[in-house]
Amino acid sequence: MSQKPTFAAIAFGLAIGLTGAANAAWQPAKPIEFIATAGPGGGTDNFARAVQNIITKYKLVEQPIVVVNKAGGSGAEGYTYTKAMAGDPYKVVFGTSNAWNQPMVSKVAYNYTDLTPIAAMVHDEFLLWVKQDAPYQNVQDFLKAVAAKPPGDVKMGGAQSKDTDETLTRMIDKAAKVKFVYIPFKSGAEAAVQLAGGHIDAHVNNPSESIGQWKGSTQRPLCAFSPQRLPDGPKVTATQNWHDIPTCVESGLAIPQFQQPRTVWLPGKVTADQAAFYVDLMKKVQATPEWKEYIERTSQTDTFLTGDAFNKFIKEDIERTRKVAADEGWLISN
Amino acid sequence: MVSGRSLEATTALITGAFGAAVIVSSLDNGIGWSAAGVESGTFPLIVGLVILAGSLFNLVQGWLHARAVILGPSEFRRLATLFVPAAVFVGVIPLIGMYPAAALYVFGALAWHRRGSLLLAAVAAIGAALALYLMFELTFHISMPRGALGTFFGF
Amino acid sequence: MENLEALMHGFGIALSGNHIFLMVIGVLLGILVGVLPGLGAPNGVSLLLPLTFGMQPVSAIILLSSMYWGALFGGSVTSILFNIPGEPSSVATTFDGYPMARDGRPTTALATAFGSAAFGALAGVVLITLAASWVAQVALAFGPPEYFAVYFLAFASFIGMGGSPPIKTLVSLAIGFALAAVGIDTVSGSVRLTMGIDEMVKGVSFVVAVMGLFGIGELMIAVEEEFHVKAISSRVEWREVFRTLVGLPKHGWALLRSAAIGCWMGITPGGPTAASFMSYGIAKRLSPRRANFGKGEPEGIVAPEAADHAAGTSALLPMLSLGIPGSATAAVMMGGLMIWGLNPGPMLFVEQKDFVWGLIASMYLGNVVAVVLVLLTVPIFAALMRVPFFIIAPVIVIICTVGAYSVSNSYLDVMLMMGFGVLGYLFKKLHYPLAPLVLAIVIGDKAEDAFRQSMLMSKGSLGIFFAKPLVTTLILLGAALLLMPTIWRTIGRMMPRSEVKP
């Protein structure tokens, strides 16, 4: 199935050769499939569609691009599918850090080494949120209150299990010497509503997952898990914008950085030329004003990582997650 | 000829086998209570046990109380004329792709019943494939399987 | 009354030529994706979304929500004509809709369905208009234990209706639960029940199961029993459409009750599927014509359709006011809202009055447009029943195949669908009920998640289900519905016995 269509490729090569446009670089010769490892409307889906829209708008690729959602199994469906497409440069999969973190903690049939890394295009931020009318004014108050209760009495909600939200919760546990009980929901949006209803005490949502709730005064952020404050911008509430929220380190919770990269991959066994084509394509996407607009709208951070920098990032992230996962006994044996 | 008894038994064996498979695979996941709450194998285990026990009951019950014959030779033949072509259609999709398979299926069905000319059947077959293409591929951007044949021709 | 004023203002916005045109386009496209199994409103919405970027947010949401109405209506068409429900929420419509259509009355069945659906939708919109802020508060009261209680109630009202052998019902239900558990488990993140097939990590899709169980299974039954659809007159039956609509108030009580159940399940997180099943179950218990249910009883169409649409409509409210998408379509629309620069959430009603009330007004208009268009198409759809069986059979097989494939571009799903087809045939032949299996596939894993989330919150104590008045009431109501038939049957059995024994 994934065999390259040799005779068509030759024909195509000939055609290009005749028109004189031939050079060493690879160009796509048929429609490209973008695989979003999230359902319609999810963060990764919006990411894939934003890239698709920009490419289409600027005609960065001659071939049409189709977005396919393969959200099953927390994204495992998309990665497993891509793994099976080894050598096919017409499948591009969009995901997060779960590409390398999920195989560590559950018995899925892929690993990130089965894929060809292209880029990490943007980082989504994490914040610690509490209910609007909660008595805590800052992280210290909150953590003190948690420590005063018996372990497992204070409920932290989050999206999925053993994924970024729970990993971050366990890091907070360790840094502040407390013990939250973690309640996994299907999505961050669901956790936000549960917090608004007072069924849980806190969550660690991304900005875009809770901005509506913050505006509506049902919950507020205590601190951001980023090295510096989020960029200045328009007011979200009457008095505050994202920049007014202190970093967690500033307010005494020693977790300097925790971010969710949004990643792009090709299947394994593609040629260097093919990978280079997509790296170049994503760079072009990143340079457009629409991309800036997408990043601002979703309050994410622009950090384009590719090649060695991306590989280094993956290594570090794995290192960090593995530590938490090992302590919690999540690691699967393989 | 298929008796009610054997049909009941077959069905109970199918569901029972599924129940047993559910039980076996649920054991991979941990049963009972742990620090992370109710473990993920618990519900599948209970459900698997219910399926298995229920299937055993149905097996015995079906054996004792089934009606004598439910599928005579003519019923069986009619079922085959529906199911065999459908299964062949589904079976050849990976080989020749969705569109040719659908066209051949429609053509075959019309030709078999001998209403109208073969030409008409051919037109209907191509029309069906074309309609599928327009609707799914073109309008809603869902690409249908090309099959080994399509790959060979470079689609 | 402040709301009514705002609504009038909203009508001013929605009632422009441009917007009516968008509604017609949206509804027609919606009917198309609704009728084609495998495609659904999410496909249509994601297709249209890029077109809306240049539009005013109000125009864009009018286009998208009209498509949603169209898809809701269209979903009932295949359920009634071919026993293939395109959406989980139209499964219950097949129970009486299909028998009635097969009986030579497809026009009546479709008109009944559309008429009651329109009534349900209207009830939903009226509720949104009058009680928007209150409704949002109610939705917030639902935490994991309450969610579990709602799902329990949905199961309880539908199961235990009798009719099928109890052990077969139990096996069918349990198989549904097992299928719902396949894939990644939300609460633990681990992979379950994939039986060694890597791709199964994505889980078993409802659409795949239903195409096989209902579509292919029913086809096999029809062929084997040499079932012929009763002759349908070739006249275009406008009069029949009209007569059916005029006759609907006969079912006034059922309509009201079903719309109430629908609204309630739409606001609480039960959703349209739970609503339609529950409404059908309750109608069957309460109706004097109980025995006719499943054989083409009009009330068996009225109940699920009115509830489904009432729930589908009122479910948009939590999306707007809380930012929880109640369905895949709502999720895509929410993505759209953000692209247009709006943040769904409590402030939307305050900051974007024009947008919100324009949308609510368009719900009234959009539903009117949808029901008119869809009623106009009734004779066309009914005419499909006259296509000879030897043509329709391969077409249904192809549609089910394509539908199963397009769920996630997977051939495995096509094989599964055929497997479910054989199972559906065997089950039907041997009087195993299919409905419990379907209900369990749709809400089984949600019920399990809610239960386990509750257990995490209570550190393993079942007391959490009796800790607050709301959850306790729901649980007790469910238990009563579950036990009632058994108690009645026992009493019924004891009575004659005491007569025999003198």
PDB file of C-alpha atoms in Angstrom, chain C residues 144-363:
ATOM      1  CA  PRO C 144     -19.013  13.147  37.958  1.00  0.00           C
ATOM      2  CA  PRO C 145     -21.506  11.519  40.392  1.00  0.00           C
ATOM      3  CA  GLU C 146     -24.397  13.407  38.794  1.00  0.00           C
ATOM      4  CA  TYR C 147     -23.193  12.448  35.329  1.00  0.00           C
ATOM      5  CA  PHE C 148     -23.163   8.826  36.380  1.00  0.00           C
ATOM      6  CA  ALA C 149     -26.650   9.148  37.837  1.00  0.00           C
ATOM      7  CA  VAL C 150     -27.981  10.608  34.567  1.00  0.00           C
ATOM      8  CA  TYR C 151     -26.517   7.749  32.524  1.00  0.00           C
ATOM      9  CA  PHE C 152     -27.861   5.257  35.032  1.00  0.00           C
ATOM     10  CA  LEU C 153     -31.294   6.833  34.657  1.00  0.00           C
ATOM     11  CA  ALA C 154     -31.074   6.576  30.865  1.00  0.00           C
ATOM     12  CA  PHE C 155     -30.242   2.872  31.067  1.00  0.00           C
ATOM     13  CA  ALA C 156     -32.877   2.245  33.697  1.00  0.00           C
ATOM     14  CA  SER C 157     -35.689   3.841  31.730  1.00  0.00           C
ATOM     15  CA  PHE C 158     -34.846   1.903  28.619  1.00  0.00           C
ATOM     16  CA  ILE C 159     -33.848  -1.515  29.940  1.00  0.00           C
ATOM     17  CA  GLY C 160     -36.307  -3.607  31.827  1.00  0.00           C
ATOM     18  CA  MET C 161     -39.063  -2.801  29.361  1.00  0.00           C
ATOM     19  CA  GLY C 162     -39.391  -6.481  28.708  1.00  0.00           C
ATOM     20  CA  GLY C 163     -40.392  -8.038  25.422  1.00  0.00           C
ATOM     21  CA  SER C 164     -37.137  -9.889  24.878  1.00  0.00           C
ATOM     22  CA  PRO C 165     -35.780 -12.822  26.857  1.00  0.00           C
ATOM     23  CA  PRO C 166     -34.026 -11.209  29.853  1.00  0.00           C
ATOM     24  CA  ILE C 167     -30.769 -13.147  29.590  1.00  0.00           C
ATOM     25  CA  LYS C 168     -30.475 -12.299  25.904  1.00  0.00           C
ATOM     26  CA  THR C 169     -31.043  -8.638  26.776  1.00  0.00           C
ATOM     27  CA  LEU C 170     -28.321  -8.891  29.393  1.00  0.00           C
ATOM     28  CA  VAL C 171     -25.831 -10.464  26.963  1.00  0.00           C
ATOM     29  CA  SER C 172     -26.604  -7.815  24.356  1.00  0.00           C
ATOM     30  CA  LEU C 173     -26.137  -5.018  26.888  1.00  0.00           C
ATOM     31  CA  ALA C 174     -22.882  -6.482  28.183  1.00  0.00           C
ATOM     32  CA  ILE C 175     -21.481  -6.865  24.658  1.00  0.00           C
ATOM     33  CA  GLY C 176     -22.223  -3.184  24.104  1.00  0.00           C
ATOM     34  CA  PHE C 177     -20.362  -2.277  27.300  1.00  0.00           C
ATOM     35  CA  ALA C 178     -17.381  -4.387  26.269  1.00  0.00           C
ATOM     36  CA  LEU C 179     -17.257  -2.759  22.833  1.00  0.00           C
ATOM     37  CA  ALA C 180     -17.429   0.694  24.402  1.00  0.00           C
ATOM     38  CA  ALA C 181     -14.396  -0.168  26.554  1.00  0.00           C
ATOM     39  CA  VAL C 182     -12.157  -1.028  23.586  1.00  0.00           C
ATOM     40  CA  GLY C 183      -9.280   1.404  23.076  1.00  0.00           C
ATOM     41  CA  ILE C 184      -7.603   3.832  25.439  1.00  0.00           C
ATOM     42  CA  ASP C 185      -9.258   4.175  28.816  1.00  0.00           C
ATOM     43  CA  THR C 186      -9.666   7.824  29.848  1.00  0.00           C
ATOM     44  CA  VAL C 187      -9.232   7.289  33.560  1.00  0.00           C
ATOM     45  CA  SER C 188      -6.059   5.182  33.500  1.00  0.00           C
ATOM     46  CA  GLY C 189      -4.673   5.980  30.046  1.00  0.00           C
ATOM     47  CA  SER C 190      -4.049   2.308  29.382  1.00  0.00           C
ATOM     48  CA  VAL C 191      -4.928   0.298  26.298  1.00  0.00           C
ATOM     49  CA  ARG C 192      -7.825  -2.115  26.718  1.00  0.00           C
ATOM     50  CA  LEU C 193      -9.397  -5.040  24.870  1.00  0.00           C
ATOM     51  CA  THR C 194      -7.604  -4.571  21.564  1.00  0.00           C
ATOM     52  CA  MET C 195      -7.302  -8.357  21.240  1.00  0.00           C
ATOM     53  CA  GLY C 196      -3.870  -8.011  19.697  1.00  0.00           C
ATOM     54  CA  ILE C 197      -4.978  -5.787  16.814  1.00  0.00           C
ATOM     55  CA  ASP C 198      -2.923  -2.594  17.016  1.00  0.00           C
ATOM     56  CA  GLU C 199      -5.416  -0.490  15.136  1.00  0.00           C
ATOM     57  CA  MET C 200      -8.176  -1.299  17.636  1.00  0.00           C
ATOM     58  CA  VAL C 201      -6.614   1.260  19.959  1.00  0.00           C
ATOM     59  CA  LYS C 202      -8.961   3.756  18.335  1.00  0.00           C
ATOM     60  CA  GLY C 203     -11.985   1.916  19.717  1.00  0.00           C
ATOM     61  CA  VAL C 204     -15.128   0.611  18.031  1.00  0.00           C
ATOM     62  CA  SER C 205     -17.031   3.371  16.317  1.00  0.00           C
ATOM     63  CA  PHE C 206     -20.750   3.595  16.849  1.00  0.00           C
ATOM     64  CA  VAL C 207     -21.325   4.201  13.140  1.00  0.00           C
ATOM     65  CA  VAL C 208     -19.457   1.042  12.164  1.00  0.00           C
ATOM     66  CA  ALA C 209     -21.447  -1.070  14.622  1.00  0.00           C
ATOM     67  CA  VAL C 210     -24.787   0.384  13.622  1.00  0.00           C
ATOM     68  CA  MET C 211     -24.226   0.167   9.846  1.00  0.00           C
ATOM     69  CA  GLY C 212     -23.604  -3.537  10.309  1.00  0.00           C
ATOM     70  CA  LEU C 213     -26.129  -4.418  13.017  1.00  0.00           C
ATOM     71  CA  PHE C 214     -28.980  -2.402  11.566  1.00  0.00           C
ATOM     72  CA  GLY C 215     -28.185  -1.804   7.882  1.00  0.00           C
ATOM     73  CA  ILE C 216     -26.631  -5.090   6.752  1.00  0.00           C
ATOM     74  CA  GLY C 217     -28.426  -7.183   9.386  1.00  0.00           C
ATOM     75  CA  GLU C 218     -31.840  -5.903   8.335  1.00  0.00           C
ATOM     76  CA  LEU C 219     -30.991  -6.421   4.670  1.00  0.00           C
ATOM     77  CA  MET C 220     -30.196 -10.071   5.371  1.00  0.00           C
ATOM     78  CA  ILE C 221     -33.445 -10.523   7.258  1.00  0.00           C
ATOM     79  CA  ALA C 222     -35.384  -8.918   4.403  1.00  0.00           C
ATOM     80  CA  VAL C 223     -33.793 -11.172   1.795  1.00  0.00           C
ATOM     81  CA  GLU C 224     -34.112 -14.334   3.793  1.00  0.00           C
ATOM     82  CA  GLU C 225     -37.735 -13.810   4.774  1.00  0.00           C
ATOM     83  CA  GLU C 226     -38.449 -12.678   1.239  1.00  0.00           C
ATOM     84  CA  PHE C 227     -39.907  -9.575   2.635  1.00  0.00           C
ATOM     85  CA  HIS C 228     -41.499  -7.254   0.165  1.00  0.00           C
ATOM     86  CA  VAL C 229     -42.252  -3.674   0.855  1.00  0.00           C
ATOM     87  CA  LYS C 230     -45.954  -3.101   0.404  1.00  0.00           C
ATOM     88  CA  ALA C 231     -46.884  -1.372  -2.802  1.00  0.00           C
ATOM     89  CA  ILE C 232     -46.844   2.362  -2.486  1.00  0.00           C
ATOM     90  CA  SER C 233     -49.015   4.461  -4.723  1.00  0.00           C
ATOM     91  CA  SER C 234     -47.023   6.536  -7.157  1.00  0.00           C
ATOM     92  CA  ARG C 235     -48.985   9.712  -6.540  1.00  0.00           C
ATOM     93  CA  VAL C 236     -47.127  12.423  -4.747  1.00  0.00           C
ATOM     94  CA  GLU C 237     -48.822  12.359  -1.389  1.00  0.00           C
ATOM     95  CA  TRP C 238     -48.931  15.979  -0.311  1.00  0.00           C
ATOM     96  CA  ARG C 239     -52.304  15.429   1.237  1.00  0.00           C
ATOM     97  CA  GLU C 240     -50.910  12.651   3.415  1.00  0.00           C
ATOM     98  CA  VAL C 241     -48.098  14.927   4.622  1.00  0.00           C
ATOM     99  CA  PHE C 242     -50.659  17.561   5.496  1.00  0.00           C
ATOM    100  CA  ARG C 243     -53.054  15.111   7.169  1.00  0.00           C
ATOM    101  CA  THR C 244     -50.258  13.707   9.320  1.00  0.00           C
ATOM    102  CA  LEU C 245     -49.203  17.146  10.482  1.00  0.00           C
ATOM    103  CA  VAL C 246     -52.752  18.137  11.338  1.00  0.00           C
ATOM    104  CA  GLY C 247     -53.137  14.870  13.239  1.00  0.00           C
ATOM    105  CA  LEU C 248     -50.044  15.410  15.366  1.00  0.00           C
ATOM    106  CA  PRO C 249     -51.804  17.263  18.222  1.00  0.00           C
ATOM    107  CA  LYS C 250     -53.480  13.901  18.935  1.00  0.00           C
ATOM    108  CA  HIS C 251     -50.154  12.968  20.446  1.00  0.00           C
ATOM    109  CA  GLY C 252     -50.015  16.224  22.386  1.00  0.00           C
ATOM    110  CA  TRP C 253     -49.232  14.614  25.709  1.00  0.00           C
ATOM    111  CA  ALA C 254     -46.483  12.466  24.231  1.00  0.00           C
ATOM    112  CA  LEU C 255     -45.040  15.488  22.422  1.00  0.00           C
ATOM    113  CA  LEU C 256     -44.940  17.589  25.559  1.00  0.00           C
ATOM    114  CA  ARG C 257     -43.478  14.843  27.678  1.00  0.00           C
ATOM    115  CA  SER C 258     -40.841  13.962  25.110  1.00  0.00           C
ATOM    116  CA  ALA C 259     -39.852  17.584  24.589  1.00  0.00           C
ATOM    117  CA  ALA C 260     -39.527  17.981  28.348  1.00  0.00           C
ATOM    118  CA  ILE C 261     -37.323  14.886  28.605  1.00  0.00           C
ATOM    119  CA  GLY C 262     -35.285  16.177  25.675  1.00  0.00           C
ATOM    120  CA  CYS C 263     -34.758  19.643  27.118  1.00  0.00           C
ATOM    121  CA  TRP C 264     -33.807  18.198  30.442  1.00  0.00           C
ATOM    122  CA  MET C 265     -31.306  15.726  28.998  1.00  0.00           C
ATOM    123  CA  GLY C 266     -29.900  18.407  26.708  1.00  0.00           C
ATOM    124  CA  ILE C 267     -29.075  20.716  29.594  1.00  0.00           C
ATOM    125  CA  THR C 268     -27.868  18.042  31.946  1.00  0.00           C
ATOM    126  CA  PRO C 269     -25.133  16.302  30.089  1.00  0.00           C
ATOM    127  CA  GLY C 270     -27.154  13.265  29.014  1.00  0.00           C
ATOM    128  CA  GLY C 271     -27.323  14.447  25.430  1.00  0.00           C
ATOM    129  CA  PRO C 272     -29.627  13.669  22.496  1.00  0.00           C
ATOM    130  CA  THR C 273     -28.911   9.931  22.350  1.00  0.00           C
ATOM    131  CA  ALA C 274     -29.770   9.282  25.970  1.00  0.00           C
ATOM    132  CA  ALA C 275     -32.786  11.566  25.561  1.00  0.00           C
ATOM    133  CA  SER C 276     -34.243   9.718  22.586  1.00  0.00           C
ATOM    134  CA  PHE C 277     -33.799   6.289  24.143  1.00  0.00           C
ATOM    135  CA  MET C 278     -35.213   7.420  27.449  1.00  0.00           C
ATOM    136  CA  SER C 279     -38.179   9.109  25.840  1.00  0.00           C
ATOM    137  CA  TYR C 280     -38.968   6.004  23.801  1.00  0.00           C
ATOM    138  CA  GLY C 281     -38.677   3.812  26.876  1.00  0.00           C
ATOM    139  CA  ILE C 282     -40.971   5.989  28.913  1.00  0.00           C
ATOM    140  CA  ALA C 283     -43.508   6.364  26.099  1.00  0.00           C
ATOM    141  CA  LYS C 284     -43.666   2.616  25.797  1.00  0.00           C
ATOM    142  CA  ARG C 285     -44.353   2.207  29.481  1.00  0.00           C
ATOM    143  CA  LEU C 286     -47.027   4.862  29.654  1.00  0.00           C
ATOM    144  CA  SER C 287     -48.834   4.455  26.343  1.00  0.00           C
ATOM    145  CA  PRO C 288     -52.193   2.690  26.264  1.00  0.00           C
ATOM    146  CA  ARG C 289     -51.121   1.259  22.892  1.00  0.00           C
ATOM    147  CA  ARG C 290     -48.019  -0.295  24.445  1.00  0.00           C
ATOM    148  CA  ALA C 291     -48.456  -3.498  22.492  1.00  0.00           C
ATOM    149  CA  ASN C 292     -48.135  -1.692  19.166  1.00  0.00           C
ATOM    150  CA  PHE C 293     -44.682  -0.326  19.933  1.00  0.00           C
ATOM    151  CA  GLY C 294     -42.092  -1.763  17.596  1.00  0.00           C
ATOM    152  CA  LYS C 295     -44.710  -2.439  14.931  1.00  0.00           C
ATOM    153  CA  GLY C 296     -45.122   1.026  13.504  1.00  0.00           C
ATOM    154  CA  GLU C 297     -46.865   2.943  16.269  1.00  0.00           C
ATOM    155  CA  PRO C 298     -46.855   6.722  15.571  1.00  0.00           C
ATOM    156  CA  GLU C 299     -46.132   7.523  19.199  1.00  0.00           C
ATOM    157  CA  GLY C 300     -42.988   5.402  18.906  1.00  0.00           C
ATOM    158  CA  ILE C 301     -41.771   7.914  16.309  1.00  0.00           C
ATOM    159  CA  VAL C 302     -43.040  11.012  18.082  1.00  0.00           C
ATOM    160  CA  ALA C 303     -41.302  10.238  21.366  1.00  0.00           C
ATOM    161  CA  PRO C 304     -37.683   9.783  20.236  1.00  0.00           C
ATOM    162  CA  GLU C 305     -37.816  12.469  17.551  1.00  0.00           C
ATOM    163  CA  ALA C 306     -39.229  15.222  19.753  1.00  0.00           C
ATOM    164  CA  ALA C 307     -36.765  14.367  22.539  1.00  0.00           C
ATOM    165  CA  ASP C 308     -33.794  14.099  20.188  1.00  0.00           C
ATOM    166  CA  HIS C 309     -34.347  17.544  18.702  1.00  0.00           C
ATOM    167  CA  ALA C 310     -35.249  19.205  21.975  1.00  0.00           C
ATOM    168  CA  ALA C 311     -31.998  17.869  23.411  1.00  0.00           C
ATOM    169  CA  GLY C 312     -29.968  18.721  20.319  1.00  0.00           C
ATOM    170  CA  THR C 313     -31.191  22.294  20.472  1.00  0.00           C
ATOM    171  CA  SER C 314     -30.912  22.922  24.168  1.00  0.00           C
ATOM    172  CA  ALA C 315     -27.454  21.301  24.149  1.00  0.00           C
ATOM    173  CA  LEU C 316     -26.157  24.313  22.235  1.00  0.00           C
ATOM    174  CA  LEU C 317     -26.717  26.422  25.305  1.00  0.00           C
ATOM    175  CA  PRO C 318     -24.039  24.856  27.532  1.00  0.00           C
ATOM    176  CA  MET C 319     -21.684  25.254  24.590  1.00  0.00           C
ATOM    177  CA  LEU C 320     -22.304  28.969  24.343  1.00  0.00           C
ATOM    178  CA  SER C 321     -22.519  29.763  28.016  1.00  0.00           C
ATOM    179  CA  LEU C 322     -19.961  27.369  29.460  1.00  0.00           C
ATOM    180  CA  GLY C 323     -17.756  26.424  26.558  1.00  0.00           C
ATOM    181  CA  ILE C 324     -18.391  22.677  26.827  1.00  0.00           C
ATOM    182  CA  PRO C 325     -19.074  21.246  23.408  1.00  0.00           C
ATOM    183  CA  GLY C 326     -21.925  18.742  23.785  1.00  0.00           C
ATOM    184  CA  SER C 327     -21.156  17.020  20.490  1.00  0.00           C
ATOM    185  CA  ALA C 328     -18.511  16.761  17.786  1.00  0.00           C
ATOM    186  CA  THR C 329     -20.375  19.346  15.739  1.00  0.00           C
ATOM    187  CA  ALA C 330     -20.540  21.745  18.631  1.00  0.00           C
ATOM    188  CA  ALA C 331     -16.795  21.250  19.090  1.00  0.00           C
ATOM    189  CA  VAL C 332     -16.109  22.279  15.504  1.00  0.00           C
ATOM    190  CA  MET C 333     -18.414  25.268  15.873  1.00  0.00           C
ATOM    191  CA  MET C 334     -16.558  26.259  19.006  1.00  0.00           C
ATOM    192  CA  GLY C 335     -13.311  26.134  17.081  1.00  0.00           C
ATOM    193  CA  GLY C 336     -15.034  28.452  14.619  1.00  0.00           C
ATOM    194  CA  LEU C 337     -16.129  30.850  17.358  1.00  0.00           C
ATOM    195  CA  MET C 338     -12.549  31.213  18.458  1.00  0.00           C
ATOM    196  CA  ILE C 339     -11.338  31.813  14.918  1.00  0.00           C
ATOM    197  CA  TRP C 340     -13.935  34.569  14.575  1.00  0.00           C
ATOM    198  CA  GLY C 341     -12.482  36.091  17.721  1.00  0.00           C
ATOM    199  CA  LEU C 342     -15.208  35.072  20.182  1.00  0.00           C
ATOM    200  CA  ASN C 343     -14.635  33.093  23.343  1.00  0.00           C
ATOM    201  CA  PRO C 344     -17.460  30.821  24.337  1.00  0.00           C
ATOM    202  CA  GLY C 345     -18.061  31.202  28.027  1.00  0.00           C
ATOM    203  CA  PRO C 346     -20.161  33.061  30.545  1.00  0.00           C
ATOM    204  CA  MET C 347     -19.213  36.457  29.135  1.00  0.00           C
ATOM    205  CA  LEU C 348     -20.467  35.733  25.647  1.00  0.00           C
ATOM    206  CA  PHE C 349     -24.012  36.665  26.660  1.00  0.00           C
ATOM    207  CA  VAL C 350     -22.848  39.949  28.105  1.00  0.00           C
ATOM    208  CA  GLU C 351     -20.239  41.030  25.596  1.00  0.00           C
ATOM    209  CA  GLN C 352     -21.687  39.728  22.364  1.00  0.00           C
ATOM    210  CA  LYS C 353     -25.407  40.386  22.715  1.00  0.00           C
ATOM    211  CA  ASP C 354     -25.915  40.823  18.971  1.00  0.00           C
ATOM    212  CA  PHE C 355     -24.176  37.570  18.236  1.00  0.00           C
ATOM    213  CA  VAL C 356     -25.945  35.500  20.886  1.00  0.00           C
ATOM    214  CA  TRP C 357     -29.453  36.800  20.270  1.00  0.00           C
ATOM    215  CA  GLY C 358     -28.962  36.792  16.517  1.00  0.00           C
ATOM    216  CA  LEU C 359     -28.061  33.121  16.861  1.00  0.00           C
ATOM    217  CA  ILE C 360     -31.036  32.351  19.091  1.00  0.00           C
ATOM    218  CA  ALA C 361     -33.400  34.128  16.703  1.00  0.00           C
ATOM    219  CA  SER C 362     -31.865  32.181  13.858  1.00  0.00           C
ATOM    220  CA  MET C 363     -32.660  28.974  15.722  1.00  0.00           C
TER     221      MET C 363
END
